[in-house]
Short mmCIF file of C-alpha atoms and ligand atoms in Angstrom, two decimals:
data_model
loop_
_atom_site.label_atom_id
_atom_site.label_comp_id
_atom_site.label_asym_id
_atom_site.label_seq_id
_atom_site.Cartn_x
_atom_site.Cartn_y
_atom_site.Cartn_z
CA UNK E 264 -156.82 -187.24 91.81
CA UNK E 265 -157.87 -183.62 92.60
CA UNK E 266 -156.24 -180.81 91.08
CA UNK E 267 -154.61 -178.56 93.13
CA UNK E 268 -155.21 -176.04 91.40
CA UNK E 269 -158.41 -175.93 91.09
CA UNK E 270 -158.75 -172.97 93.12
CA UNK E 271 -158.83 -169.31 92.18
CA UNK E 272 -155.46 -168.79 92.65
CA UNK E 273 -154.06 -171.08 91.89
CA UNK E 274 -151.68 -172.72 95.05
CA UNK E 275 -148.19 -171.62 93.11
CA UNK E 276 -149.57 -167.77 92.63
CA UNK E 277 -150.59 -167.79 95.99
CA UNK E 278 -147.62 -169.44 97.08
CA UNK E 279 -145.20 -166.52 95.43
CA UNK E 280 -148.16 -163.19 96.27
CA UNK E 281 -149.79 -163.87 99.66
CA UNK E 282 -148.58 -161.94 102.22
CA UNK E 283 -146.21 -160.84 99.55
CA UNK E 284 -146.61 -157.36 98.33
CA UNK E 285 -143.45 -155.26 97.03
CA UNK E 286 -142.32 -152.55 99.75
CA UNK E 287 -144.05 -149.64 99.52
CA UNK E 288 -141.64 -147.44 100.10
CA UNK E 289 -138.78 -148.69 97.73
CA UNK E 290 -140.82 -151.03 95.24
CA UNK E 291 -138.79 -154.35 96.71
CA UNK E 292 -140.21 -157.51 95.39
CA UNK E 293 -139.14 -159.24 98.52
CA UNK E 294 -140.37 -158.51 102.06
CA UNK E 295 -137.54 -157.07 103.76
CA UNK E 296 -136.29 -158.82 106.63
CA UNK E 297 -137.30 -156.43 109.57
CA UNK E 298 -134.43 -156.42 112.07
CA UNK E 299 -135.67 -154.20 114.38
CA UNK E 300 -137.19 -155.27 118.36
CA UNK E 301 -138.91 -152.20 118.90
CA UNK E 302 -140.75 -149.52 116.74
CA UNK E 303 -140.79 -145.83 116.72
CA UNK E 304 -144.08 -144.05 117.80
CA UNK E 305 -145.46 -140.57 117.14
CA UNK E 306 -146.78 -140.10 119.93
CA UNK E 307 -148.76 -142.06 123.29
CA UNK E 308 -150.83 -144.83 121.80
CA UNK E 309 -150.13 -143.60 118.05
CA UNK E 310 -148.09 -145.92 116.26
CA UNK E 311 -148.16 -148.40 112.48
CA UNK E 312 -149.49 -151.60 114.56
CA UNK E 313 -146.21 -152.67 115.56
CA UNK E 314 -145.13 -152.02 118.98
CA UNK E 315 -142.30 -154.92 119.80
CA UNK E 316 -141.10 -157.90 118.06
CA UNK E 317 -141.73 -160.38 120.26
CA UNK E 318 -145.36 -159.01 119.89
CA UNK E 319 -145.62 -158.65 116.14
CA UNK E 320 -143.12 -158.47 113.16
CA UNK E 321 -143.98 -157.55 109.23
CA UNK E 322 -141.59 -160.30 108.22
CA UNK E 323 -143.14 -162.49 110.52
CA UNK E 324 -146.63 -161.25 109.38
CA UNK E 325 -145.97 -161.81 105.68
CA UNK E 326 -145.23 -165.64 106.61
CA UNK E 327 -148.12 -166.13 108.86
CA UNK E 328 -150.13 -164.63 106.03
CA UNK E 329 -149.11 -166.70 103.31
CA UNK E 330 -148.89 -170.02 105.38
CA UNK E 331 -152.47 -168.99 106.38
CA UNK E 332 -153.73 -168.99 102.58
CA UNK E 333 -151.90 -171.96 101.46
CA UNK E 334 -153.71 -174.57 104.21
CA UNK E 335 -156.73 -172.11 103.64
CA UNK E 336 -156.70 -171.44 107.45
CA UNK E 337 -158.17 -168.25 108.76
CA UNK E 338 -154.82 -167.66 110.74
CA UNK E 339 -150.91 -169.05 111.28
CA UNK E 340 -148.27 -168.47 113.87
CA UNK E 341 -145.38 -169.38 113.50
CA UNK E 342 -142.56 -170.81 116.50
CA UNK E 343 -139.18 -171.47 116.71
CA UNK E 344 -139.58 -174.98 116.08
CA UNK E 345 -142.12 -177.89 114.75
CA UNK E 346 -142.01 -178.63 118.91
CA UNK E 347 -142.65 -175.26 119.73
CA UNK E 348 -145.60 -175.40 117.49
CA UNK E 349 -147.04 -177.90 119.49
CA UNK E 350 -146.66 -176.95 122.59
CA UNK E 351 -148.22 -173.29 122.46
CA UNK E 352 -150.93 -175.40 120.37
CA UNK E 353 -151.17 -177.64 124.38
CA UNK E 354 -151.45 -174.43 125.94
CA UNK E 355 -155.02 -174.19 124.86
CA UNK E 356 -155.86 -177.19 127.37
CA UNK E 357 -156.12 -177.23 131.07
CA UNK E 358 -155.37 -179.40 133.95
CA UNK E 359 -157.84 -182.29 133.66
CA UNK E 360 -158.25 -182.18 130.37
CA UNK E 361 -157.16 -185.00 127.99
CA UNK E 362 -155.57 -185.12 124.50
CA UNK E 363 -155.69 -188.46 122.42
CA UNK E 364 -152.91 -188.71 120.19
CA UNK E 365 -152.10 -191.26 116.84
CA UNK E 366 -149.67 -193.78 118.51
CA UNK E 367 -147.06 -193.91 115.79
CA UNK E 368 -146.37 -189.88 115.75
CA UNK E 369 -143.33 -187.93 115.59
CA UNK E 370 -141.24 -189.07 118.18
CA UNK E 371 -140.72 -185.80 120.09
CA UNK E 372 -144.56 -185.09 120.46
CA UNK E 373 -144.87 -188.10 122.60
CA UNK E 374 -142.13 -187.34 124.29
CA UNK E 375 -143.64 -183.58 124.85
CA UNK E 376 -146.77 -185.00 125.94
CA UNK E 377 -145.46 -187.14 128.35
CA UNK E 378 -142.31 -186.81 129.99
CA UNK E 379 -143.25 -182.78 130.70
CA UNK E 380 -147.22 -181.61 129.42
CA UNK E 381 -148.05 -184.65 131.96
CA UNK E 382 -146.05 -183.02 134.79
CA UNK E 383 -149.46 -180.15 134.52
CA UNK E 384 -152.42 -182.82 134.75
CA UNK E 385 -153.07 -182.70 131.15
CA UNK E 386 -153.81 -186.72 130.14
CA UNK E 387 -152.49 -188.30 126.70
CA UNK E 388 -153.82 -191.48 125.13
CA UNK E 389 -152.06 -192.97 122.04
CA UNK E 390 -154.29 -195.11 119.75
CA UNK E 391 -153.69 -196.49 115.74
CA UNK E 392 -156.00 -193.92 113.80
CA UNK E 393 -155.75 -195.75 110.80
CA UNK E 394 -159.09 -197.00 111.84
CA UNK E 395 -161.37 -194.24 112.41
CA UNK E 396 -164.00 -196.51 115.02
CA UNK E 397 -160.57 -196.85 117.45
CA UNK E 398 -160.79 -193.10 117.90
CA UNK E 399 -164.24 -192.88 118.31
CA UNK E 400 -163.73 -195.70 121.24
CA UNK E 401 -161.13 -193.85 123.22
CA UNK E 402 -162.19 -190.43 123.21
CA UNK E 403 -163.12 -189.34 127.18
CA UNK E 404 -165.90 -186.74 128.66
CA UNK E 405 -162.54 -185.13 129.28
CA UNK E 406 -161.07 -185.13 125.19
CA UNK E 407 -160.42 -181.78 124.42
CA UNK E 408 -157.89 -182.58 121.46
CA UNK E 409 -157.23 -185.08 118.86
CA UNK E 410 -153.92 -184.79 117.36
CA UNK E 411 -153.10 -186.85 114.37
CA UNK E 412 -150.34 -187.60 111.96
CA UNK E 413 -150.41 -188.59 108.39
CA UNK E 414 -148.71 -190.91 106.62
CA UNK E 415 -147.15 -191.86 109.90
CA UNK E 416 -143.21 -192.05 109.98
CA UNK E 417 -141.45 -194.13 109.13
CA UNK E 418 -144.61 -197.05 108.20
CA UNK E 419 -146.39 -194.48 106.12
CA UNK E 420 -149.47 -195.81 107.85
CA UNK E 421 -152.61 -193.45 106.61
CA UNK E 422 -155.72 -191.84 108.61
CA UNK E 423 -159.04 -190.78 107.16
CA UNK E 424 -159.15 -187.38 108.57
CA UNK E 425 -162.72 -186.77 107.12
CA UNK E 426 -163.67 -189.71 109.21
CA UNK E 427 -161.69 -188.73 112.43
CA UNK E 428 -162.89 -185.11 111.93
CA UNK E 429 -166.41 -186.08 111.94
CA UNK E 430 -166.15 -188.33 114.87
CA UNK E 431 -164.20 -185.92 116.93
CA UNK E 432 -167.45 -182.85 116.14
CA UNK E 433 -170.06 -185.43 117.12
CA UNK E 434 -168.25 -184.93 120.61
CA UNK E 435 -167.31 -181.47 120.30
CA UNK E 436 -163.31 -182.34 119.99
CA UNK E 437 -160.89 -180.23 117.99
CA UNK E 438 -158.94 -182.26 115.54
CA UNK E 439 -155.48 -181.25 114.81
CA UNK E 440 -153.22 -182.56 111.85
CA UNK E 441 -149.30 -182.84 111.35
CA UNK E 442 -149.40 -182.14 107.82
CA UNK E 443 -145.40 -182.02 107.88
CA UNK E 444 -144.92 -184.68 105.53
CA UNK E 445 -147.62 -183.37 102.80
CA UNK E 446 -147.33 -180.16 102.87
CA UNK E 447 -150.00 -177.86 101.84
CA UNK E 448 -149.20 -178.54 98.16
CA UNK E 449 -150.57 -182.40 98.71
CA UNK E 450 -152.44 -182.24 101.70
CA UNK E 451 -155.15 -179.63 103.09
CA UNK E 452 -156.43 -181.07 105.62
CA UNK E 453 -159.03 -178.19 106.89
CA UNK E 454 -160.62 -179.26 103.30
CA UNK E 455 -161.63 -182.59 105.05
CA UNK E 456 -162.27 -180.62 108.65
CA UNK E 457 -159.28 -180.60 110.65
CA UNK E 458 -159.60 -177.53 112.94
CA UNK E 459 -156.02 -176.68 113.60
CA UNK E 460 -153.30 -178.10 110.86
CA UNK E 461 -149.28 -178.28 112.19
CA UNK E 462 -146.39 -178.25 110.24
CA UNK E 463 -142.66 -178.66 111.19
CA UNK E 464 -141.37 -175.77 109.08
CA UNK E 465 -138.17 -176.62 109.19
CA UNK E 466 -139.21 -179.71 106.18
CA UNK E 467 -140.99 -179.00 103.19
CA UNK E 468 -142.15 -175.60 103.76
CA UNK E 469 -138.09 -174.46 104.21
CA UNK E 470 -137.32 -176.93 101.96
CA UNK E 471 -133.36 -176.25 102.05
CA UNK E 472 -132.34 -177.80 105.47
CA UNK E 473 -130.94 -174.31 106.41
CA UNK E 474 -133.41 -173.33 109.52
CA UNK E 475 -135.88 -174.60 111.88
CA UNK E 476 -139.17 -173.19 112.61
CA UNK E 477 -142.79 -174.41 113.33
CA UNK E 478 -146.70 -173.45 112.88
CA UNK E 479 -149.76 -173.15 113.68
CA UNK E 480 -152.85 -172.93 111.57
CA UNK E 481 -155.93 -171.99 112.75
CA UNK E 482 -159.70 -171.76 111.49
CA UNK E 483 -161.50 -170.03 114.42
CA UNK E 484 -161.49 -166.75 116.16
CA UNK E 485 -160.05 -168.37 119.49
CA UNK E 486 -157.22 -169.96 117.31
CA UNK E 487 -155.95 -166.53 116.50
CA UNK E 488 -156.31 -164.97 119.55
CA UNK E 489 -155.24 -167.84 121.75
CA UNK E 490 -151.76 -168.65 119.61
CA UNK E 491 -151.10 -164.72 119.31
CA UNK E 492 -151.08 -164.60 122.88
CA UNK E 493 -149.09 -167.40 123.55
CA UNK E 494 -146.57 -165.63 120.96
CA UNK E 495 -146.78 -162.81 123.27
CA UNK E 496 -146.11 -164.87 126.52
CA UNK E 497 -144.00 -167.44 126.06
CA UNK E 498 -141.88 -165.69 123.45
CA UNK E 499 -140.75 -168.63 121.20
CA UNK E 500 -141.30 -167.11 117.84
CA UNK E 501 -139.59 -167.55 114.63
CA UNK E 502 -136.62 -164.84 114.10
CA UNK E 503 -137.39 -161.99 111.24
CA UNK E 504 -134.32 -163.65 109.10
CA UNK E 505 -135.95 -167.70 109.39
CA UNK E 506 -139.23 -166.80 108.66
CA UNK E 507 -138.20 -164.70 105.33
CA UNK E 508 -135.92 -167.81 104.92
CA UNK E 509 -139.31 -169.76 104.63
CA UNK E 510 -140.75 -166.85 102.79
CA UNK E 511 -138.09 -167.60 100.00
CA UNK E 512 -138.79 -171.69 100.76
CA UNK E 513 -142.48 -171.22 100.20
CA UNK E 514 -142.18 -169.59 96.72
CA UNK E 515 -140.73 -172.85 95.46
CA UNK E 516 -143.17 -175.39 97.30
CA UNK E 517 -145.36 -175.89 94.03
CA UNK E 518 -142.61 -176.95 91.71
CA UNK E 519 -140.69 -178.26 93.97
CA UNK E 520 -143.56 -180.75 95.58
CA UNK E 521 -143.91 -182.00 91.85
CA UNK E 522 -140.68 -183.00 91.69
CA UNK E 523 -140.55 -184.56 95.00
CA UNK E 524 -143.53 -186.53 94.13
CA UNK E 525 -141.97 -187.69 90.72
CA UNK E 526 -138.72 -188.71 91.54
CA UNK E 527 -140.68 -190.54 94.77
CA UNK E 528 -142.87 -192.55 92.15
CA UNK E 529 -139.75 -193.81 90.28
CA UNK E 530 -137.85 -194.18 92.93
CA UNK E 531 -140.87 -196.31 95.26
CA UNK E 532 -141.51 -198.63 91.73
CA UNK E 533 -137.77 -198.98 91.42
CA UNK E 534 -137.19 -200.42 94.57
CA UNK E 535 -140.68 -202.39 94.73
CA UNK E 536 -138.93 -204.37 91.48
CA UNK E 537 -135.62 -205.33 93.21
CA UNK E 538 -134.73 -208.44 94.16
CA UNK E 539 -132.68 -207.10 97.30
CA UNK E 540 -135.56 -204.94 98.68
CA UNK E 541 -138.43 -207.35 101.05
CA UNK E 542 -141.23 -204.93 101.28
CA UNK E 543 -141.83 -201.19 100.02
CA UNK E 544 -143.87 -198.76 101.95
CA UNK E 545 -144.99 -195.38 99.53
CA UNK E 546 -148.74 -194.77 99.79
CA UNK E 547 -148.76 -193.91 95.89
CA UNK E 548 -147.94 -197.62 95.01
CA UNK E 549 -151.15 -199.62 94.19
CA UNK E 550 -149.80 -202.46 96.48
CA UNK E 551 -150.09 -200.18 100.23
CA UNK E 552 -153.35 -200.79 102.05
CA UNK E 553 -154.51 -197.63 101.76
CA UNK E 554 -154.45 -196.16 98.50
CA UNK E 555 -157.44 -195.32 97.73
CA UNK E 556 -157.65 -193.37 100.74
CA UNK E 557 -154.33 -191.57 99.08
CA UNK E 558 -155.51 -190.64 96.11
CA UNK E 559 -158.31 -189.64 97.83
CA UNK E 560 -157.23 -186.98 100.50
CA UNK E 561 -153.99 -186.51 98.94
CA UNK E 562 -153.28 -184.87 95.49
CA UNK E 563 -149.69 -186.08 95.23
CA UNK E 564 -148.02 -189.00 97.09
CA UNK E 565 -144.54 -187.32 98.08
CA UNK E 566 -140.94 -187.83 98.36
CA UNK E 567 -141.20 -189.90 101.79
CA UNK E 568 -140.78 -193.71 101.00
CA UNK E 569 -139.49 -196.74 103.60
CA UNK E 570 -138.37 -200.25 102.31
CA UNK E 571 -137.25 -203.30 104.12
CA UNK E 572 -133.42 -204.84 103.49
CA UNK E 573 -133.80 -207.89 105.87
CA UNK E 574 -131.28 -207.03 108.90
CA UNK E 575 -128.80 -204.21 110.19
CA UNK E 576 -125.92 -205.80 108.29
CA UNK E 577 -128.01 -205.23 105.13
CA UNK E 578 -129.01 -201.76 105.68
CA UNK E 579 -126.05 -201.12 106.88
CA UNK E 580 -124.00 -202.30 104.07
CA UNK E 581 -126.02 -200.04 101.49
CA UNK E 582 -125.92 -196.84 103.74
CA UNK E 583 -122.08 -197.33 103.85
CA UNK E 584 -122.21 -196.99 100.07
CA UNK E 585 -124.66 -194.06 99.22
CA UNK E 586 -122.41 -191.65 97.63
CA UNK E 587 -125.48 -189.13 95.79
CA UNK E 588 -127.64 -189.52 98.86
CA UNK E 589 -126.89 -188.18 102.70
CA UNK E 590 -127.38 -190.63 105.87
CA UNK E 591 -128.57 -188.95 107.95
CA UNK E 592 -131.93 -187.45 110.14
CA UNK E 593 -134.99 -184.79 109.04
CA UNK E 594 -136.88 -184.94 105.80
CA UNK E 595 -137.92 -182.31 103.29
CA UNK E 596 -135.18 -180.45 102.04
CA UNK E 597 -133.81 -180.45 98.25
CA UNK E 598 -131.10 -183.05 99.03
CA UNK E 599 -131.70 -186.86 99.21
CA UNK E 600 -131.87 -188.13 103.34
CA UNK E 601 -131.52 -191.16 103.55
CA UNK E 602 -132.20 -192.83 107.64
CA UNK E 603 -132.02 -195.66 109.95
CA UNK E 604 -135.18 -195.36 112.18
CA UNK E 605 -134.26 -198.45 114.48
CA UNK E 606 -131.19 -196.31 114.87
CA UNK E 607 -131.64 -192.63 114.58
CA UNK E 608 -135.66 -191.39 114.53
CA UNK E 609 -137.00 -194.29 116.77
CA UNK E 610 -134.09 -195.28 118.65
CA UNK E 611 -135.80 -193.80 121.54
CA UNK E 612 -139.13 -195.38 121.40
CA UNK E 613 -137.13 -198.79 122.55
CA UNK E 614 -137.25 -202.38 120.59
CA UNK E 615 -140.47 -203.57 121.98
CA UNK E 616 -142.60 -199.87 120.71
CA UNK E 617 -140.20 -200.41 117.57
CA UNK E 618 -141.77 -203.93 116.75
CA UNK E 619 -145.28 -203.11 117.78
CA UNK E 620 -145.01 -200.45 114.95
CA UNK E 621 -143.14 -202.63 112.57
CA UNK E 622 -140.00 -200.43 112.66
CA UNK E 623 -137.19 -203.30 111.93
CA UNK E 624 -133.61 -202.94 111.97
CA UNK E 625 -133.17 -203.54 108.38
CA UNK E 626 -135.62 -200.51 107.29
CA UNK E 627 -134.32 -197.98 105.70
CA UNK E 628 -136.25 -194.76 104.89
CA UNK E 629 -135.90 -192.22 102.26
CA UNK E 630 -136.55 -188.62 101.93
CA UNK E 631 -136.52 -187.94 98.01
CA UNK E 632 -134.44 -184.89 97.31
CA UNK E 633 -134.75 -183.08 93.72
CA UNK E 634 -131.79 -184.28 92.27
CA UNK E 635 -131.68 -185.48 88.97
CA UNK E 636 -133.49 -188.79 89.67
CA UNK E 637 -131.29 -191.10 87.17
CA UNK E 638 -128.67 -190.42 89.42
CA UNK E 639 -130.32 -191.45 92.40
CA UNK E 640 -131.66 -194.46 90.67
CA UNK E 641 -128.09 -194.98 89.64
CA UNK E 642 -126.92 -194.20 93.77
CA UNK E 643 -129.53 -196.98 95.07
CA UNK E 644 -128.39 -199.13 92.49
CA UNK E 645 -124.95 -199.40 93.49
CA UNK E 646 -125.82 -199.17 97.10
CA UNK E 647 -128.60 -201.83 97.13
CA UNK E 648 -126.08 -204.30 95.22
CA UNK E 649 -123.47 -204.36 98.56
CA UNK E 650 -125.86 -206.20 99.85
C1 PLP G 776 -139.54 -182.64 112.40
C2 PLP G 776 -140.94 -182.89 112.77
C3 PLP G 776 -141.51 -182.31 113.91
C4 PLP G 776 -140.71 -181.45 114.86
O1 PLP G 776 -140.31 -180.28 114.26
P1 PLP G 776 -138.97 -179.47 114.67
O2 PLP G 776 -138.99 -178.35 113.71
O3 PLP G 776 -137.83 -180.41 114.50
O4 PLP G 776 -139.15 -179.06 116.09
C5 PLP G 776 -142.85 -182.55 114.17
N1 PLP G 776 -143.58 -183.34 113.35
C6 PLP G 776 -143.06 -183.93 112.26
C7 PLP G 776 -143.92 -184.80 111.40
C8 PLP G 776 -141.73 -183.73 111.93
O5 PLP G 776 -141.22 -184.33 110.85
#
């Protein structure tokens, strides 16, 4: 396992100071939360960098600079939305161009990518990265972009980016990771040479289910200058008050990640030892395919964890019984989530995509919260035995 904090700040210090400097007018600890669309200037062409909010924002700025540090980008913009995210990322391409894409991501990317990017003459190939020599295979003259997910949701299916990021330089293709389900505190993926790393803000990095927001790290001068425009021109940024909201998430990541991760160990070795539960998937459990590619590009194994009751009428009958833990959709936040992908997440995708993935109706997936953990081992307990 590497240590995370083996850099010089650590990730928690960094976490709490980057981008983080008390006000120097009053001596605040916290960046204030600058309400304000336009600025005052002194005179033509003299002003304190800040013009007009859609443009720039210091609360906004504060974000994008610690978000920037933590994935140890050189820049980060941040959107409205995970989806918004990715879309000003697809701005980057042109008509003609062509984007290959990890066939078991996020649901809504595909359904970006598709049903409207399409509509512009922008191509999208889907392909199972797990195996580095299948990307290698389907990348065109025309591959611009290689966008990847890891673990996938809900299989928790892993990808070698180090592998995928050297295949996609040897043909001059940008590689671009959904670190969502990581974050930064277990993941870096420009470490193993991503180019541009994604989050849906609105999970981990918020961590308290209370806003939505997206972003974009970069590691090149076009990154910055391309996704600052983009800012500038299609206008879906992240409000002054959501982005300090993630501000005040962020400070937390570090311990909260570690607790994440060790209620998700108990929790993933709990339900591989029960006689109710077929099949566990939780990359930090010796028994999934790929963990020693987990311990080695990841430095914790998370809170995300799927498991297989058999049918509907089993999920079903332990879902109707959670009392600690939520049903419902999203991930991340300090609160147990508990989900039916067949039903919610992947409902969409349609039964045939479903099996090809191995999404069954009696799966059941878990976001970990950081509750005290006997009592969700006490809540799946009493759920699990309804069945
Ligand atoms: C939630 C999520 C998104 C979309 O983000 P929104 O903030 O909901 O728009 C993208 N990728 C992953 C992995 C997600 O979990």
């Amino acid at each position: 396992m590497k240590d995370s904090n083996s850099h010089r700040p650590g990730f928690a210090t960094r976490a709490i100071h980057d981008g983080q400097h008390p006000d120097p007018l009053t001596g605040a600890v916290n960046v204030p939360i600058y309400l304000s669309s336009t600025y005052a200037q002194e005179e033509i062409g003299k002003h304190k960098g800040y013009e007009y909010s859609r443009v720039s924002n210091p609360t906004r700025d504060a974000l994008e600079t610690n978000l920037a540090s933590l994935e140890g980008g050189t820049s980060a913009h941040v959107f409205s939305s995970g989806m918004a995210a990715i879309m000003a990322m697809i701005t980057m391409l042109r008509s003609g161009d062509h984007v290959l894409c990890g066939e078991n991501v996020y649901g809504g990317t595909p359904r970006l990518f598709n049903q409207i990017v399409t509509r512009y003459g922008i191509e999208f190939s889907y392909v199972d990265t797990s195996d580095p020599e299948n990307v290698r295979r389907a990348i065109r003259p025309a591959t611009k972009l290689v966008h990847i997910e890891t673990p996938t949701n809900p299989i928790m299916t892993l990808s070698d980016i180090r592998a995928i990021a050297n295949v996609c330089h040897e043909h001059g293709v940008e590689l671009a990771v959904d670190n969502t389900f990581m974050s930064p505190y277990f993941q870096r993926p420009i470490e193993f040479g991503a180019d541009i790393v994604m989050h849906s803000t609105t999970k981990f990095l918020n961590g308290h289910s209370d806003g939505l927001g997206g972003v974009l790290i970069g590691t090149r001068p076009e990154h910055k200058e391309n996704f600052a425009f983009v800012q500038k021109c299609t206008g879906g940024i992240l409000s002054p008050f959501e982005c300090w909201l993630v501000l005040r998430g962020v400070k937390t990541l570090a311990v909260r990640m570690r607790q994440h991760d060790s209620s998700g160990r108990r929790i993933a070795e709990y339900l591989a030892g029960h006689s109710k539960v077929k099949k566990v998937y939780y990359p930090g459990l010796p028994l999934h395919p790929q963990y020693e590619l987990a311990k080695r590009q990841m430095c914790g194994f998370g809170a995300l964890i799927s498991f297989e009751t058999g049918s509907l009428e089993n999920a079903n009958a332990m879902l109707r019984h959670v009392k600690v833990c939520t049903l419902g959709e999203s991930l991340g936040g300090v609160e147990t989530l508990i989900s039916h992908p067949a039903t919610m997440t992947h409902a969409a995708i349609g039964a045939e995509a479903r099996a090809k993935l191995g999404i069954t109706d009696g799966l059941v997936r878990i976001s970990v919260g950081i509750e005290d953990v006997d009592d969700l081992l006490a809540d799946l307990d009493q759920a699990l035995a309804q069945i």
